[in-house]
Amino acid sequence: QQNARETGLLLSRLGLYLKPSFPTFQLMTGTLLEELGRYKEANDMYSQIDPESGYAWNAQLRITTNLDILGETEKAILLLRQLANDNPEDVSPLIDLGDVLRGTERFRDAIMVYNEAFDRLPEESLDQYWSLFYARGIAHERAKNWLRAEADLLQALSFKPDQPYILNYLGYSWIEKGTNLDRAKEMIERAVNLRPHDGYIVDSLGWAYYQLGEYESAVSELERAVELTPEDPIINDHLGDAYWRVGRFREAKFQWRRSLSLNPDSSAATITQDKISNGIMDQPNLNDNSSL
């Protein structure tokens, strides 16, 4: 608990030497190995826990998480499906399975699994699973099902009105779509107040200002976002766009080149390269009602 993991690991190994099949020490040792980034060794330890032990279920779920981290995602998916089938009353493996599928951009498959998870939940406990609405909302948004995504995100927000990641995701999505602009801006500002050192959320606020044509405010927030998360290509690209809009053309091109050096995806890289060559063409301002 004092983050002295190497010492903790030594003591847990000594405990296992004295009592080799003690599940408490096996789970603790696996956890310490995970925290040290030794995921394969952690899984080897978890696999030794007696299936009849009360710790076995947690250990199996951790094994799937580590398999995904190790790049053995298909094995993780198969194991999670098996766990879900073997325990038809438990929602945890389905939630984890949906998250793994969403992480591999299999958004429609993730939605189907999240739906299965909801089928296992009693109506009166839905408010405890706001994160499941949030996860399914993200999957719907990425699968281009915006109306369903919006409904899920609003439901999650109704259960957790001060959850910064829901506020940020829904607010950013509305800004991108040019709808509910005032509410979206307020939501993102609230998210920043709740997580002032999260570069991604600060970036959302800066980008909201940019989309609303408030370019000076956008520069201020996006500079802060880059300071907080300097390695993100999208945030650097956003700052370049804001610099261009306020006439700081040389700095804009510097930020765009910086963005390219951080290996954005190919479509984003193509757009950024075009901006370096040609600048930004005039775009409608979302504050102009004729553009809505």
PDB file of N, CA and C in Angstrom, residues 6 24 31 48 78 80 91 110 114 116-117 121 180 186 195 198 235 273 289:
ATOM      1  N   GLU A   6       8.380  -3.883  -5.133  1.00  0.00           N
ATOM      2  CA  GLU A   6       9.414  -4.912  -5.139  1.00  0.00           C
ATOM      3  C   GLU A   6       9.497  -5.586  -3.767  1.00  0.00           C
ATOM      4  N   THR A  24      -4.979 -16.127  -1.199  1.00  0.00           N
ATOM      5  CA  THR A  24      -4.802 -14.704  -0.902  1.00  0.00           C
ATOM      6  C   THR A  24      -3.439 -14.227  -1.380  1.00  0.00           C
ATOM      7  N   THR A  31      -1.296  -9.512  -8.518  1.00  0.00           N
ATOM      8  CA  THR A  31      -1.561  -8.071  -8.580  1.00  0.00           C
ATOM      9  C   THR A  31      -0.259  -7.269  -8.604  1.00  0.00           C
ATOM     10  N   GLN A  48      -2.917 -20.500 -11.139  1.00  0.00           N
ATOM     11  CA  GLN A  48      -2.671 -21.493 -10.093  1.00  0.00           C
ATOM     12  C   GLN A  48      -3.716 -21.458  -8.977  1.00  0.00           C
ATOM     13  N   LEU A  78     -12.368 -15.095 -26.319  1.00  0.00           N
ATOM     14  CA  LEU A  78     -12.894 -16.449 -26.142  1.00  0.00           C
ATOM     15  C   LEU A  78     -13.104 -16.781 -24.665  1.00  0.00           C
ATOM     16  N   LEU A  80     -13.560 -14.650 -22.163  1.00  0.00           N
ATOM     17  CA  LEU A  80     -14.655 -13.845 -21.622  1.00  0.00           C
ATOM     18  C   LEU A  80     -16.017 -14.409 -22.044  1.00  0.00           C
ATOM     19  N   VAL A  91     -22.875 -10.125 -14.826  1.00  0.00           N
ATOM     20  CA  VAL A  91     -22.770  -9.179 -15.939  1.00  0.00           C
ATOM     21  C   VAL A  91     -21.314  -8.800 -16.241  1.00  0.00           C
ATOM     22  N   ALA A 110     -19.451  -4.907 -30.166  1.00  0.00           N
ATOM     23  CA  ALA A 110     -19.467  -4.410 -28.781  1.00  0.00           C
ATOM     24  C   ALA A 110     -20.883  -4.036 -28.356  1.00  0.00           C
ATOM     25  N   TYR A 114     -22.910  -5.421 -25.166  1.00  0.00           N
ATOM     26  CA  TYR A 114     -23.454  -4.526 -24.141  1.00  0.00           C
ATOM     27  C   TYR A 114     -24.969  -4.742 -23.992  1.00  0.00           C
ATOM     28  N   GLU A 116     -26.514  -7.547 -24.413  1.00  0.00           N
ATOM     29  CA  GLU A 116     -26.624  -8.767 -23.601  1.00  0.00           C
ATOM     30  C   GLU A 116     -26.443  -8.455 -22.122  1.00  0.00           C
ATOM     31  N   ALA A 117     -25.483  -7.601 -21.832  1.00  0.00           N
ATOM     32  CA  ALA A 117     -25.239  -7.236 -20.435  1.00  0.00           C
ATOM     33  C   ALA A 117     -26.466  -6.562 -19.835  1.00  0.00           C
ATOM     34  N   LEU A 121     -29.469  -7.310 -16.344  1.00  0.00           N
ATOM     35  CA  LEU A 121     -29.602  -6.369 -15.224  1.00  0.00           C
ATOM     36  C   LEU A 121     -31.062  -6.132 -14.870  1.00  0.00           C
ATOM     37  N   ASN A 180     -26.972  22.161 -29.792  1.00  0.00           N
ATOM     38  CA  ASN A 180     -26.964  22.396 -28.340  1.00  0.00           C
ATOM     39  C   ASN A 180     -25.675  23.100 -27.893  1.00  0.00           C
ATOM     40  N   GLU A 186     -21.109  24.757 -21.761  1.00  0.00           N
ATOM     41  CA  GLU A 186     -21.204  24.742 -20.299  1.00  0.00           C
ATOM     42  C   GLU A 186     -20.791  23.385 -19.728  1.00  0.00           C
ATOM     43  N   ARG A 195     -11.833  18.261 -13.794  1.00  0.00           N
ATOM     44  CA  ARG A 195     -10.562  17.610 -14.144  1.00  0.00           C
ATOM     45  C   ARG A 195      -9.630  18.640 -14.808  1.00  0.00           C
ATOM     46  N   ASP A 198      -6.503  17.373 -16.886  1.00  0.00           N
ATOM     47  CA  ASP A 198      -6.696  16.373 -17.938  1.00  0.00           C
ATOM     48  C   ASP A 198      -6.573  17.076 -19.285  1.00  0.00           C
ATOM     49  N   ILE A 235      -4.235  17.040 -30.315  1.00  0.00           N
ATOM     50  CA  ILE A 235      -4.207  18.290 -29.541  1.00  0.00           C
ATOM     51  C   ILE A 235      -3.234  19.277 -30.190  1.00  0.00           C
ATOM     52  N   GLN A 273      -0.969  17.549 -43.434  1.00  0.00           N
ATOM     53  CA  GLN A 273       0.020  17.882 -44.461  1.00  0.00           C
ATOM     54  C   GLN A 273      -0.530  18.912 -45.438  1.00  0.00           C
ATOM     55  N   ASN A 289     -25.884  31.782 -37.418  1.00  0.00           N
ATOM     56  CA  ASN A 289     -27.055  30.913 -37.462  1.00  0.00           C
ATOM     57  C   ASN A 289     -27.328  30.397 -38.874  1.00  0.00           C
TER      58      ASN A 289
END
